[in-house]
XYZ file of C-alpha atoms in Angstrom:
118
model
C 54.054 120.337 98.549
C 50.824 121.865 99.915
C 52.302 125.243 100.626
C 52.043 128.194 98.238
C 55.639 129.212 99.034
C 58.842 127.370 98.734
C 61.901 128.230 100.810
C 65.197 127.175 99.250
C 68.273 127.809 101.265
C 71.908 127.347 100.204
C 74.646 127.594 102.778
C 78.268 127.718 101.691
C 81.060 126.832 104.122
C 84.773 126.556 103.526
C 85.140 123.065 104.941
C 82.008 121.351 103.684
C 80.986 123.311 100.591
C 77.327 123.855 99.739
C 74.431 122.535 101.813
C 70.833 122.895 100.691
C 67.467 122.990 102.459
C 63.923 123.068 100.954
C 61.258 124.107 103.444
C 63.626 123.311 106.339
C 64.508 119.792 105.163
C 68.102 118.941 104.159
C 68.295 117.977 100.481
C 70.926 117.230 97.880
C 71.932 119.721 95.153
C 70.431 117.320 92.564
C 67.142 117.419 94.468
C 67.068 121.275 94.176
C 67.960 121.056 90.455
C 65.180 118.551 89.814
C 62.663 120.707 91.798
C 63.397 123.646 89.572
C 63.461 121.570 86.387
C 60.074 120.069 87.207
C 58.639 123.518 87.859
C 60.267 124.995 84.765
C 61.745 127.747 86.914
C 65.218 128.898 87.862
C 68.002 130.850 86.136
C 67.150 129.427 82.692
C 63.374 129.556 83.101
C 61.335 129.880 79.898
C 59.043 132.203 81.888
C 61.907 134.833 81.943
C 62.522 136.335 78.505
C 65.627 138.489 78.318
C 66.337 141.047 75.672
C 67.349 139.447 72.360
C 66.123 135.958 73.361
C 63.239 135.906 70.874
C 65.595 136.539 67.929
C 67.881 133.818 69.321
C 64.966 131.459 69.417
C 64.045 132.330 65.799
C 67.629 131.849 64.649
C 68.270 128.779 66.751
C 69.042 125.421 65.349
C 66.338 122.734 65.716
C 68.083 121.024 68.688
C 68.411 124.248 70.624
C 64.822 125.211 69.823
C 63.609 121.820 70.946
C 65.447 122.130 74.263
C 63.863 125.556 74.883
C 60.379 124.197 74.086
C 60.977 121.180 76.314
C 61.943 123.484 79.158
C 58.837 125.523 78.577
C 56.726 122.390 78.649
C 58.262 121.307 81.921
C 59.705 117.974 80.643
C 63.377 118.800 80.693
C 63.764 117.194 84.152
C 62.446 113.931 82.813
C 65.530 113.300 80.744
C 67.754 113.393 83.832
C 65.449 110.987 85.619
C 65.383 108.655 82.578
C 69.186 108.703 82.430
C 69.400 107.841 86.123
C 66.830 105.014 85.726
C 68.765 103.633 82.724
C 71.970 103.586 84.844
C 70.189 101.751 87.689
C 68.779 99.260 85.189
C 72.139 98.571 83.715
C 73.610 98.122 87.157
C 70.776 95.726 88.112
C 71.302 93.707 84.934
C 75.032 93.489 85.652
C 74.275 92.315 89.245
C 71.772 89.726 87.955
C 74.375 88.315 85.508
C 76.839 88.006 88.399
C 74.194 86.262 90.564
C 73.455 83.843 87.709
C 77.144 83.005 87.453
C 77.354 82.338 91.209
C 74.178 80.188 91.131
C 75.596 78.161 88.237
C 78.873 77.680 90.080
C 77.099 76.626 93.241
C 74.891 74.158 91.302
C 78.020 72.528 89.951
C 79.497 72.250 93.455
C 76.153 70.869 94.725
C 76.137 68.165 92.066
C 79.769 67.189 92.873
C 78.922 67.010 96.598
C 75.859 64.905 95.862
C 78.007 62.407 93.867
C 80.582 62.282 96.754
C 77.792 61.674 99.281
C 76.727 58.435 97.474
């Protein structure tokens, strides 16, 4: 995005639910979430420190502290993308296995038809 500003609009209707726009373009809710995760902004932004949050960070368990630091570093959105990529990869591997089974079955039929043609 070349612009210095970002317009995010959420419209809520009874029939459809929520509809989102970013700079006038229709987008999915996930796209808006990823936009804010990549920019490390939003409701849970590490740039906004509320009262008592520092003591929570000091007293936090290592996993919670790591999550906060990852959000501050701007890499929290990468985990969601990685998960989606892993799901796509698993689906592709399943499809490839199914295609291999079909090819094997067709090869058997082809061999049988070749014998019958002789």
